[in-house]
Amino acid sequence: MTAVRMDGKELAAKVREGVARQVSDLGHVGLATVLVGDDPASHVYISSKHKAATEAGIDARDVRLPAETSEDDVLELVASLNEDPEVDGILVQLPLPSHMDETKVTYAVSPAKDVDGFHPVNAGNLYLGTPIHVPATPSGCMELLRAYGIDPAGKEAVVIGRSEIVGRPMSMLLLHAHATVTICHSRTADLAAHVRRADIVVAAVGRPGIVTTDMVKPGAACLDVGLTRTDEGIRGDIDPGVEEVAGFLTPMPGGTGPMTIAMLLESTLKAARYRRGMLDFPGN
Ligand code: GUN
């Protein structure tokens, strides 16, 4: 078997076109991103997010601050963006420098403008099955499954990784889509035994090639979220040989990454609708 390639680049382009049309209908949509420090990967991610936002007609404000910026200054900036009528969505890029309390900064973002879906109000609503803003990467994985006709209902899904950005929200989305979900992590005793049962595998730990061909059930849908830069280039968590066994596989790169950016734009559009009262923001 050679797996169907789940083309995230192609699907992301469609999503972005749709966002651009809706942004144009709304008139003005604003996104502010905050990047503190010199993390090279974060600079690349933020530049890609800005390029995509600008191409979709979103008014994107790119705030970059030196690593030594104080936590109070960042909190003050976030407070001013919360009040800014030109800003519909706010994203504080992680990781923050180690002298900052990431939780405190993330939680300072107004839930309605929290396009990352990291605030406890948004995380809680996802848990309760009433999602508002949902983290972009798992959201993009669900879009890929939908686009390729893979309905999680009744399927065994294994999520590898329990991060707040990917693993946990991913498991909630799959659960709400009626999959039977197992979350594997660094203390899981026998990863292979779990993965072998899975109809859907989402790997998000940043351990190159941790999912090997012998672990994958024939025909399974495998989504690779792990990304590690090595001397040989970018490597995912899923060994490329898996394509011989899987039914569907995201390429690395060009799979889940482009979808993350597209879903951030969708989230920004949603935030603009909340602010205009076109959607009800629960709890407000
Ligand atoms: N760092 C890695 N992924 C993300 C993301 O999706 N959002 C933010 N804010 N920071 C990140």
Coordinates of C-alpha atoms and ligand atoms in Angstrom, one line a residue:
M1 CA 0.0 0.0 0.0
T2 CA 1.2 3.5 -0.7
A3 CA -0.6 6.1 1.5
V4 CA -2.6 8.9 0.1
R5 CA -0.6 12.1 0.7
M6 CA -2.7 14.5 2.8
D7 CA -1.7 17.7 1.1
G8 CA -1.8 20.4 3.8
K9 CA -0.3 23.0 1.4
E10 CA -3.1 22.6 -1.1
L11 CA -5.9 22.5 1.6
A12 CA -4.4 25.5 3.4
A13 CA -4.4 27.5 0.1
K14 CA -8.2 26.8 -0.2
V15 CA -8.8 27.8 3.4
R16 CA -6.8 31.0 3.0
E17 CA -8.7 31.9 -0.1
G18 CA -12.0 31.5 1.8
V19 CA -10.6 33.6 4.7
A20 CA -9.5 36.4 2.2
R21 CA -13.0 36.5 0.7
Q22 CA -14.6 36.8 4.2
V23 CA -12.1 39.4 5.4
S24 CA -13.0 41.5 2.3
D25 CA -16.7 41.2 3.2
L26 CA -16.1 42.2 6.8
G27 CA -14.0 45.3 5.8
H28 CA -11.3 45.3 8.5
V29 CA -9.8 42.4 10.5
G30 CA -6.8 43.0 12.7
L31 CA -4.3 40.6 14.2
A32 CA -1.5 41.5 16.5
T33 CA 1.4 39.2 17.2
V34 CA 3.9 39.6 20.0
L35 CA 7.3 38.0 19.8
V36 CA 9.8 38.4 22.6
G37 CA 13.4 37.4 22.2
D38 CA 15.6 35.8 19.6
D39 CA 14.4 32.2 19.2
P40 CA 15.2 31.6 15.5
A41 CA 12.3 29.2 14.9
S42 CA 9.8 31.6 16.4
H43 CA 11.0 34.4 14.1
V44 CA 10.5 32.1 11.1
Y45 CA 7.0 31.1 12.3
I46 CA 5.9 34.7 13.0
S47 CA 7.2 35.9 9.6
S48 CA 5.1 33.1 7.9
K49 CA 2.0 34.0 9.9
H50 CA 2.4 37.6 8.9
K51 CA 2.9 36.9 5.3
A52 CA -0.2 34.7 5.3
A53 CA -2.3 37.2 7.2
T54 CA -1.3 40.1 5.0
E55 CA -2.1 38.0 1.9
A56 CA -5.6 37.3 3.3
G57 CA -6.1 41.1 3.7
I58 CA -5.8 41.0 7.5
D59 CA -4.2 44.1 9.1
A60 CA -1.3 42.3 10.8
R61 CA 0.7 44.1 13.5
D62 CA 4.1 42.6 14.2
V63 CA 5.4 43.5 17.6
R64 CA 8.9 42.2 18.3
L65 CA 10.6 42.9 21.6
P66 CA 14.1 42.3 22.9
A67 CA 14.7 39.2 25.1
E68 CA 15.4 41.4 28.2
T69 CA 11.9 43.0 28.1
S70 CA 10.3 42.8 31.5
E71 CA 7.2 40.7 32.1
D72 CA 5.4 43.8 33.3
D73 CA 6.0 45.5 30.0
V74 CA 4.7 42.5 28.1
L75 CA 1.6 42.4 30.3
E76 CA 1.1 46.2 29.8
L77 CA 1.4 45.7 26.0
V78 CA -1.2 42.8 26.0
A79 CA -3.6 44.9 28.1
S80 CA -3.3 47.7 25.5
L81 CA -4.0 45.3 22.7
N82 CA -7.0 43.9 24.6
E83 CA -8.4 47.4 24.5
D84 CA -7.4 48.3 21.0
P85 CA -10.5 48.5 18.7
E86 CA -8.3 47.9 15.6
V87 CA -7.2 44.5 17.0
D88 CA -9.5 41.5 16.7
G89 CA -7.0 38.8 17.5
I90 CA -3.9 38.6 19.7
L91 CA -1.2 35.9 19.5
V92 CA 1.8 35.8 21.9
Q93 CA 4.4 33.5 20.4
L94 CA 5.7 30.8 22.6
P95 CA 8.2 30.1 24.1
L96 CA 8.7 33.3 26.0
P97 CA 12.1 34.0 27.5
S98 CA 12.7 32.0 30.7
H99 CA 12.4 35.0 33.1
M100 CA 8.7 35.3 32.2
D101 CA 5.8 33.4 33.5
E102 CA 4.3 32.1 30.3
T103 CA 1.0 31.2 31.9
K104 CA 0.6 34.7 33.3
V105 CA 1.2 36.3 30.0
T106 CA -1.0 33.9 28.0
Y107 CA -3.8 34.3 30.5
A108 CA -3.7 38.1 30.2
V109 CA -5.0 37.9 26.6
S110 CA -8.7 38.6 26.5
P111 CA -10.4 35.2 25.8
A112 CA -12.4 36.7 22.9
K113 CA -9.2 37.9 21.2
D114 CA -7.2 34.7 22.1
V115 CA -6.8 33.3 18.6
D116 CA -4.5 30.6 19.9
G117 CA -7.2 29.2 22.2
F118 CA -4.7 29.0 25.1
H119 CA -6.7 30.9 27.7
P120 CA -8.4 28.7 30.3
V121 CA -11.8 30.0 29.2
N122 CA -11.1 28.7 25.7
A123 CA -9.4 25.5 26.9
G124 CA -12.3 24.9 29.3
N125 CA -14.9 25.4 26.5
L126 CA -13.0 23.0 24.3
Y127 CA -13.1 20.5 27.2
L128 CA -16.8 21.0 27.6
G129 CA -17.5 20.4 24.0
T130 CA -18.5 24.0 23.2
P131 CA -15.3 25.2 21.4
I132 CA -14.8 28.9 20.8
H133 CA -11.1 29.5 19.9
V134 CA -9.3 26.3 19.4
P135 CA -5.5 25.8 19.0
A136 CA -4.6 26.1 15.4
T137 CA -2.5 22.9 14.9
P138 CA -5.1 20.4 16.1
S139 CA -7.8 22.4 14.3
G140 CA -5.8 22.0 11.1
C141 CA -5.5 18.2 11.7
M142 CA -9.2 17.9 12.0
E143 CA -9.7 19.9 8.8
L144 CA -7.3 17.5 7.0
L145 CA -9.2 14.5 8.3
R146 CA -12.5 16.1 7.1
A147 CA -11.0 17.0 3.7
Y148 CA -9.8 13.4 3.1
G149 CA -13.2 11.9 4.2
I150 CA -11.9 10.4 7.4
D151 CA -14.6 10.4 10.0
P152 CA -13.2 9.7 13.5
A153 CA -16.6 8.4 14.8
G154 CA -16.1 4.9 16.2
K155 CA -12.4 4.8 15.3
E156 CA -9.4 4.2 17.6
A157 CA -7.3 7.4 17.7
V158 CA -3.9 7.6 19.3
V159 CA -2.4 11.0 20.1
I160 CA 1.3 10.9 20.9
G161 CA 2.1 13.9 23.1
R162 CA 0.2 15.7 25.8
S163 CA 1.2 19.4 25.3
E164 CA -1.3 22.2 25.8
I165 CA -0.7 23.4 22.3
V166 CA -1.3 20.1 20.4
G167 CA -1.8 16.8 22.3
R168 CA -4.5 17.7 24.7
P169 CA -6.6 19.9 22.5
M170 CA -6.2 17.3 19.7
S171 CA -7.5 14.5 21.9
M172 CA -10.5 16.6 22.9
L173 CA -11.4 17.4 19.2
L174 CA -11.1 13.7 18.3
L175 CA -13.2 12.7 21.4
H176 CA -15.9 15.3 20.4
A177 CA -15.8 13.7 16.9
H178 CA -16.7 10.4 18.6
A179 CA -13.3 8.6 18.3
T180 CA -12.0 6.4 21.1
V181 CA -8.9 8.3 22.1
T182 CA -5.7 7.2 23.8
I183 CA -3.1 9.8 24.7
C184 CA 0.5 8.5 24.8
H185 CA 3.4 10.4 26.3
S186 CA 6.9 10.1 27.7
R187 CA 5.8 7.7 30.5
T188 CA 3.7 5.4 28.2
A189 CA 5.0 1.9 28.8
D190 CA 4.5 0.4 25.3
L191 CA 3.9 3.0 22.6
A192 CA 4.0 0.5 19.8
A193 CA 1.1 -1.6 21.3
H194 CA -1.1 1.5 21.4
V195 CA -0.2 2.8 17.9
R196 CA -0.8 -0.7 16.4
R197 CA -4.5 -0.4 17.4
A198 CA -4.9 3.0 15.9
D199 CA -7.0 3.9 12.9
I200 CA -5.8 7.6 13.3
V201 CA -2.4 8.5 14.7
V202 CA -1.4 12.0 15.5
A203 CA 2.3 12.3 16.4
A204 CA 3.3 15.5 18.2
V205 CA 6.4 15.0 20.4
G206 CA 9.3 16.3 18.4
R207 CA 11.2 12.9 18.4
P208 CA 12.2 12.2 14.8
G209 CA 10.9 8.9 13.4
I210 CA 9.4 7.8 16.7
V211 CA 6.5 6.2 14.8
T212 CA 8.0 3.4 12.7
T213 CA 6.5 1.3 9.9
D214 CA 6.1 -1.8 12.1
M215 CA 3.9 0.1 14.5
V216 CA 1.3 1.3 12.0
K217 CA -1.9 -0.6 11.3
P218 CA -2.4 -1.1 7.6
G219 CA -4.7 1.7 6.2
A220 CA -4.3 4.0 9.2
A221 CA -4.4 7.8 8.8
C222 CA -1.2 9.2 10.1
L223 CA -0.7 12.9 10.9
D224 CA 2.7 14.2 11.6
V225 CA 3.0 17.3 13.8
G226 CA 6.5 16.8 15.2
L227 CA 9.1 18.9 13.5
T228 CA 12.8 18.7 14.3
R229 CA 15.6 20.5 12.4
T230 CA 18.5 18.1 11.9
D231 CA 21.7 18.3 9.9
E232 CA 20.0 16.2 7.3
G233 CA 17.0 18.7 7.1
I234 CA 13.6 18.8 8.6
R235 CA 12.4 15.5 10.2
G236 CA 9.0 14.6 11.4
D237 CA 7.9 12.2 14.2
I238 CA 6.7 9.7 11.6
D239 CA 9.2 7.7 9.7
P240 CA 8.7 8.3 6.0
G241 CA 8.7 4.5 5.4
V242 CA 5.2 4.5 7.1
E243 CA 3.8 5.5 3.7
E244 CA 4.1 1.9 2.6
V245 CA 1.6 0.8 5.3
A246 CA -0.6 3.8 6.1
G247 CA -3.8 4.6 4.2
F248 CA -3.2 8.4 4.6
L249 CA -0.1 10.3 5.6
T250 CA 0.8 14.0 5.9
P251 CA 4.1 14.9 4.2
M252 CA 6.8 16.7 6.3
P253 CA 7.0 19.5 5.4
G254 CA 3.8 20.5 3.6
G255 CA 1.3 18.6 5.8
T256 CA 0.1 19.9 9.1
G257 CA 2.4 23.0 9.2
P258 CA 0.6 25.0 6.4
M259 CA -2.8 24.1 8.0
T260 CA -1.7 25.6 11.3
I261 CA -1.2 29.0 9.7
A262 CA -4.5 28.7 7.7
M263 CA -6.4 27.9 10.9
L264 CA -4.9 30.8 12.7
L265 CA -6.3 33.1 10.0
E266 CA -9.7 31.4 10.4
S267 CA -9.5 32.0 14.2
T268 CA -8.7 35.7 13.6
L269 CA -11.8 35.9 11.3
K270 CA -13.9 34.3 14.1
A271 CA -12.5 36.7 16.6
A272 CA -13.6 39.6 14.4
R273 CA -17.1 38.2 14.3
Y274 CA -17.2 37.9 18.1
R275 CA -16.2 41.5 18.4
R276 CA -18.8 42.7 16.0
G277 CA -21.5 40.7 17.8
M278 CA -22.0 38.4 14.8
L279 CA -21.3 35.4 17.0
D280 CA -22.2 35.0 20.7
F281 CA -19.1 34.8 22.9
P282 CA -20.2 32.5 25.8
G283 CA -19.6 33.9 29.2
N284 CA -19.2 37.5 28.0
Ligands
GUN1 N1 4.7 28.2 19.5 C1 4.7 27.0 18.9 N2 3.4 26.8 18.3 C2 2.7 27.9 18.7 C3 1.4 28.4 18.5 O1 0.6 27.7 17.8 N3 1.0 29.6 19.0 C4 1.9 30.3 19.8 N4 1.4 31.5 20.3 N5 3.1 29.9 20.0 C5 3.5 28.8 19.5

